[in-house]
Coordinates of C-alpha atoms in Angstrom, one line a residue:
M1 CA 0.0 0.0 0.0
L2 CA 2.7 2.5 1.0
T3 CA 5.6 1.3 -1.1
P4 CA 4.3 2.3 -4.6
I5 CA 3.6 5.8 -3.2
F6 CA 6.9 6.4 -1.6
D7 CA 9.4 4.3 -3.6
P8 CA 10.0 6.8 -6.4
G9 CA 11.3 9.2 -3.8
F10 CA 13.7 6.8 -2.1
S11 CA 17.5 7.2 -2.4
A12 CA 19.3 5.3 -5.1
S13 CA 21.6 4.1 -2.3
S14 CA 18.7 2.3 -0.6
F15 CA 18.6 -1.4 -1.5
G16 CA 16.4 -3.2 1.1
F17 CA 12.8 -4.2 0.5
R18 CA 12.6 -2.7 -2.9
L19 CA 11.6 -4.3 -6.2
G20 CA 14.6 -5.1 -8.4
R21 CA 17.1 -4.3 -5.6
N22 CA 19.0 -6.6 -3.2
A23 CA 21.9 -6.8 -0.8
H24 CA 24.3 -8.0 -3.4
Q25 CA 23.9 -4.7 -5.3
A26 CA 24.5 -2.8 -2.0
I27 CA 27.8 -4.6 -1.5
Q28 CA 28.8 -4.0 -5.1
Q29 CA 28.3 -0.3 -4.5
V30 CA 30.4 -0.4 -1.4
Q31 CA 33.1 -2.2 -3.3
R32 CA 33.2 0.6 -5.9
Y33 CA 33.6 3.2 -3.2
V34 CA 36.4 1.3 -1.6
K35 CA 38.2 1.0 -5.0
D36 CA 37.9 4.8 -5.3
G37 CA 39.9 5.2 -2.1
N38 CA 37.2 5.5 0.5
T39 CA 38.7 2.8 2.7
V40 CA 37.3 3.8 6.1
A41 CA 33.8 2.5 6.8
V42 CA 31.2 3.9 9.2
D43 CA 29.0 0.9 9.9
I44 CA 25.6 1.9 11.4
D45 CA 23.2 -0.7 12.8
L46 CA 20.3 1.1 14.5
A47 CA 19.7 -0.7 17.8
K48 CA 16.4 -2.6 17.8
F49 CA 15.1 -0.4 15.0
F50 CA 11.9 -2.2 14.3
D51 CA 11.0 -2.4 18.0
T52 CA 11.6 1.3 18.5
V53 CA 10.1 3.1 15.5
N54 CA 8.6 6.3 16.8
H55 CA 5.0 6.4 15.6
D56 CA 4.7 10.2 15.8
V57 CA 7.8 10.8 13.7
L58 CA 6.8 8.1 11.1
M59 CA 3.2 9.5 10.8
N60 CA 4.5 13.0 10.4
I61 CA 6.7 11.9 7.5
I62 CA 3.9 9.9 5.9
G63 CA 1.5 12.8 6.3
R64 CA 3.7 15.0 4.1
T65 CA 2.8 12.8 1.2
I66 CA -0.5 11.2 2.0
H67 CA -3.3 13.7 2.8
D68 CA -6.2 11.3 2.9
K69 CA -7.4 11.4 6.6
A70 CA -9.1 8.0 6.4
L71 CA -5.9 6.3 5.1
L72 CA -3.8 8.0 7.7
A73 CA -6.2 6.9 10.4
L74 CA -6.0 3.3 9.1
I75 CA -2.2 3.4 9.2
G76 CA -2.2 4.8 12.7
R77 CA -4.6 2.1 13.9
Y78 CA -2.3 -0.6 12.5
L79 CA 0.7 0.9 14.2
R80 CA -1.1 1.0 17.5
A81 CA -2.8 -2.4 17.2
G82 CA -0.5 -4.0 19.7
V83 CA 1.4 -7.2 19.6
L84 CA 0.6 -10.8 20.8
V85 CA 2.4 -11.7 23.9
G86 CA 1.5 -15.2 25.0
E87 CA -2.3 -15.3 24.8
H88 CA -2.8 -11.6 25.3
I89 CA -2.6 -8.5 23.0
E90 CA -0.5 -5.8 24.5
P91 CA -0.8 -2.2 23.2
S92 CA 2.2 -0.7 21.5
D93 CA 3.1 3.0 21.4
M94 CA 6.3 2.4 19.3
G95 CA 7.8 0.0 16.9
T96 CA 6.4 -2.3 14.1
P97 CA 6.3 -6.1 14.2
Q98 CA 9.4 -7.1 12.2
A99 CA 7.5 -9.7 10.3
G100 CA 4.5 -7.4 9.7
P101 CA 3.6 -5.8 6.4
M102 CA 4.3 -2.3 7.7
S103 CA 7.8 -3.0 8.8
P104 CA 9.6 -2.9 5.4
P105 CA 8.0 0.3 4.1
S106 CA 8.3 1.9 7.6
A107 CA 12.0 1.3 7.6
N108 CA 12.5 2.8 4.2
I109 CA 10.2 5.8 4.7
L110 CA 11.7 6.7 8.0
L111 CA 15.4 6.1 7.1
N112 CA 14.9 7.8 3.7
E113 CA 15.3 11.0 5.8
L114 CA 18.7 9.9 6.8
D115 CA 19.6 8.8 3.2
H116 CA 18.8 12.3 1.8
E117 CA 20.7 14.0 4.6
L118 CA 23.8 11.9 3.6
E119 CA 23.3 12.8 0.0
R120 CA 22.9 16.5 0.8
R121 CA 26.3 16.3 2.5
G122 CA 27.9 14.4 -0.4
H123 CA 28.6 11.1 1.4
R124 CA 29.1 7.8 -0.3
F125 CA 27.0 5.1 1.3
A126 CA 24.7 2.0 0.9
R127 CA 21.8 1.1 3.1
Y128 CA 19.9 -2.2 3.4
A129 CA 16.9 -1.8 5.7
D130 CA 18.2 -0.6 9.0
D131 CA 21.9 -1.4 8.2
M132 CA 24.0 1.3 6.6
V133 CA 27.7 1.6 5.6
I134 CA 29.2 5.0 4.8
L135 CA 32.6 5.1 3.1
V136 CA 35.1 8.0 3.8
K137 CA 38.8 8.5 3.1
T138 CA 40.1 9.1 6.7
Q139 CA 39.6 8.0 10.2
R140 CA 38.9 11.6 11.3
A141 CA 36.3 12.0 8.6
G142 CA 34.7 8.7 9.8
E143 CA 34.5 10.0 13.4
R144 CA 32.9 13.2 12.2
V145 CA 30.3 11.3 10.2
M146 CA 29.5 9.0 13.2
Q147 CA 28.9 12.0 15.5
S148 CA 26.7 13.8 12.9
L149 CA 24.7 10.7 12.2
T150 CA 24.0 10.1 15.8
R151 CA 22.6 13.6 16.1
V152 CA 20.3 13.1 13.1
S153 CA 19.1 9.6 14.0
E154 CA 18.5 10.2 17.7
G155 CA 17.4 13.8 17.3
R156 CA 15.3 14.0 14.2
L157 CA 14.2 10.4 13.9
K158 CA 14.2 9.4 17.6
A159 CA 16.0 6.2 16.6
Q160 CA 18.2 4.4 19.0
N161 CA 21.9 4.3 18.0
Q162 CA 24.8 3.1 20.0
P163 CA 27.9 4.2 18.2
R164 CA 31.3 2.6 18.9
Q165 CA 34.5 3.5 17.0
K166 CA 37.1 1.1 15.9
Q167 CA 40.1 1.4 13.5
G168 CA 40.3 -1.9 11.5
G169 CA 43.3 -3.7 10.3
E170 CA 44.0 -5.6 7.1
D171 CA 41.7 -8.5 8.1
E172 CA 38.7 -6.3 9.1
R173 CA 35.5 -6.6 7.2
M174 CA 32.3 -4.6 6.7
R175 CA 28.9 -6.0 7.5
L176 CA 25.7 -5.0 5.7
S177 CA 22.7 -6.7 7.1
G178 CA 24.4 -10.1 7.2
L179 CA 26.3 -9.5 3.9
H180 CA 30.0 -9.7 4.7
H181 CA 32.7 -7.9 2.7
R182 CA 36.1 -8.9 4.0
S183 CA 39.6 -9.9 3.1
G184 CA 41.7 -12.7 4.5
Q185 CA 40.6 -16.1 5.7
N186 CA 39.4 -15.4 9.2
P187 CA 36.0 -16.9 10.1
L188 CA 33.1 -14.5 10.1
A189 CA 32.6 -13.1 13.6
G190 CA 30.2 -10.6 15.1
K191 CA 31.2 -6.9 14.9
E192 CA 30.0 -4.3 17.3
A193 CA 27.4 -2.0 15.7
G194 CA 28.2 1.5 14.9
S195 CA 32.0 1.3 14.4
V196 CA 34.5 3.0 12.2
Q197 CA 36.9 0.6 10.4
A198 CA 39.1 0.2 7.4
P199 CA 38.6 -2.7 5.0
G200 CA 41.6 -4.8 4.1
E201 CA 43.3 -5.0 0.7
G202 CA 43.2 -8.7 -0.3
T203 CA 40.8 -10.8 -2.2
H204 CA 37.2 -10.0 -1.0
R205 CA 34.6 -12.6 -0.3
Q206 CA 30.9 -12.1 0.3
K207 CA 28.6 -14.2 2.3
L208 CA 24.9 -13.4 2.6
R209 CA 23.0 -14.6 5.6
G210 CA 20.2 -13.4 7.9
Q211 CA 16.5 -13.0 7.8
W212 CA 16.3 -11.2 4.4
G213 CA 17.6 -14.2 2.4
S214 CA 19.6 -13.8 -0.8
G215 CA 17.6 -10.9 -2.1

C-alpha cells in the first residue's frame, strides 16, 4: 500500500525491500567506493530499530505525502494495534512487528530522511533496511560522520543508535545486514554495531545470511 507511493522518492543508495534491488547490489556499490579510495567504513546498525520506530515521527513523515485522513487513520490504527504476547494482546506505542507488512515500508520511509541527509552532505553510502555503511577516506572523517549521524538519527528520527569507534586492520570486514565484505581467511565473527573501520586490501569474499535471504 505505501511502497508504490513512496518508492519513487527513495534514495538510489537504498537497497532493502525494494523491487529489483538486493543486498548484493549494495555490496557492489560499497566495493566501488572502496576502490575509489574510500577505505574507512562507518557501519551503522540502529539498535532494535523495528521495535523502537517512533509512531509520531513516522506518521508526520507519511503525512507530508498522504493527505487522505481515512488512510492516515488506518495506518495509525495498524501501528497502535499491539502485539501478541503469549495469549494476550499488549498495546504498542512504538515499533512495528518485524514480520509485519508495515515494517519494510516503515524502515525505508523513516530512514529515507537519513539517506537524503547523507546525499545532501555528499557522502558515499549504501543502506539495506536498518543497516548502513558510509565510506570515507580518513579515520577523522569517519569519526565526524559518526557524530553527525548520531545527532540526526537520535534527534530528528528518535531512533536508538549506540555508536562505537574502531580502527580496523588488514583483516577487518564490513557488515551490511548479514552480507559480509572482508579480506583474509578469518572466520566470520560478530562486529559491534556503529563502528569505524578500514577494510583490508586482499581478495574479498561475500557471504549473505540473515532474515532477508539472498535478495
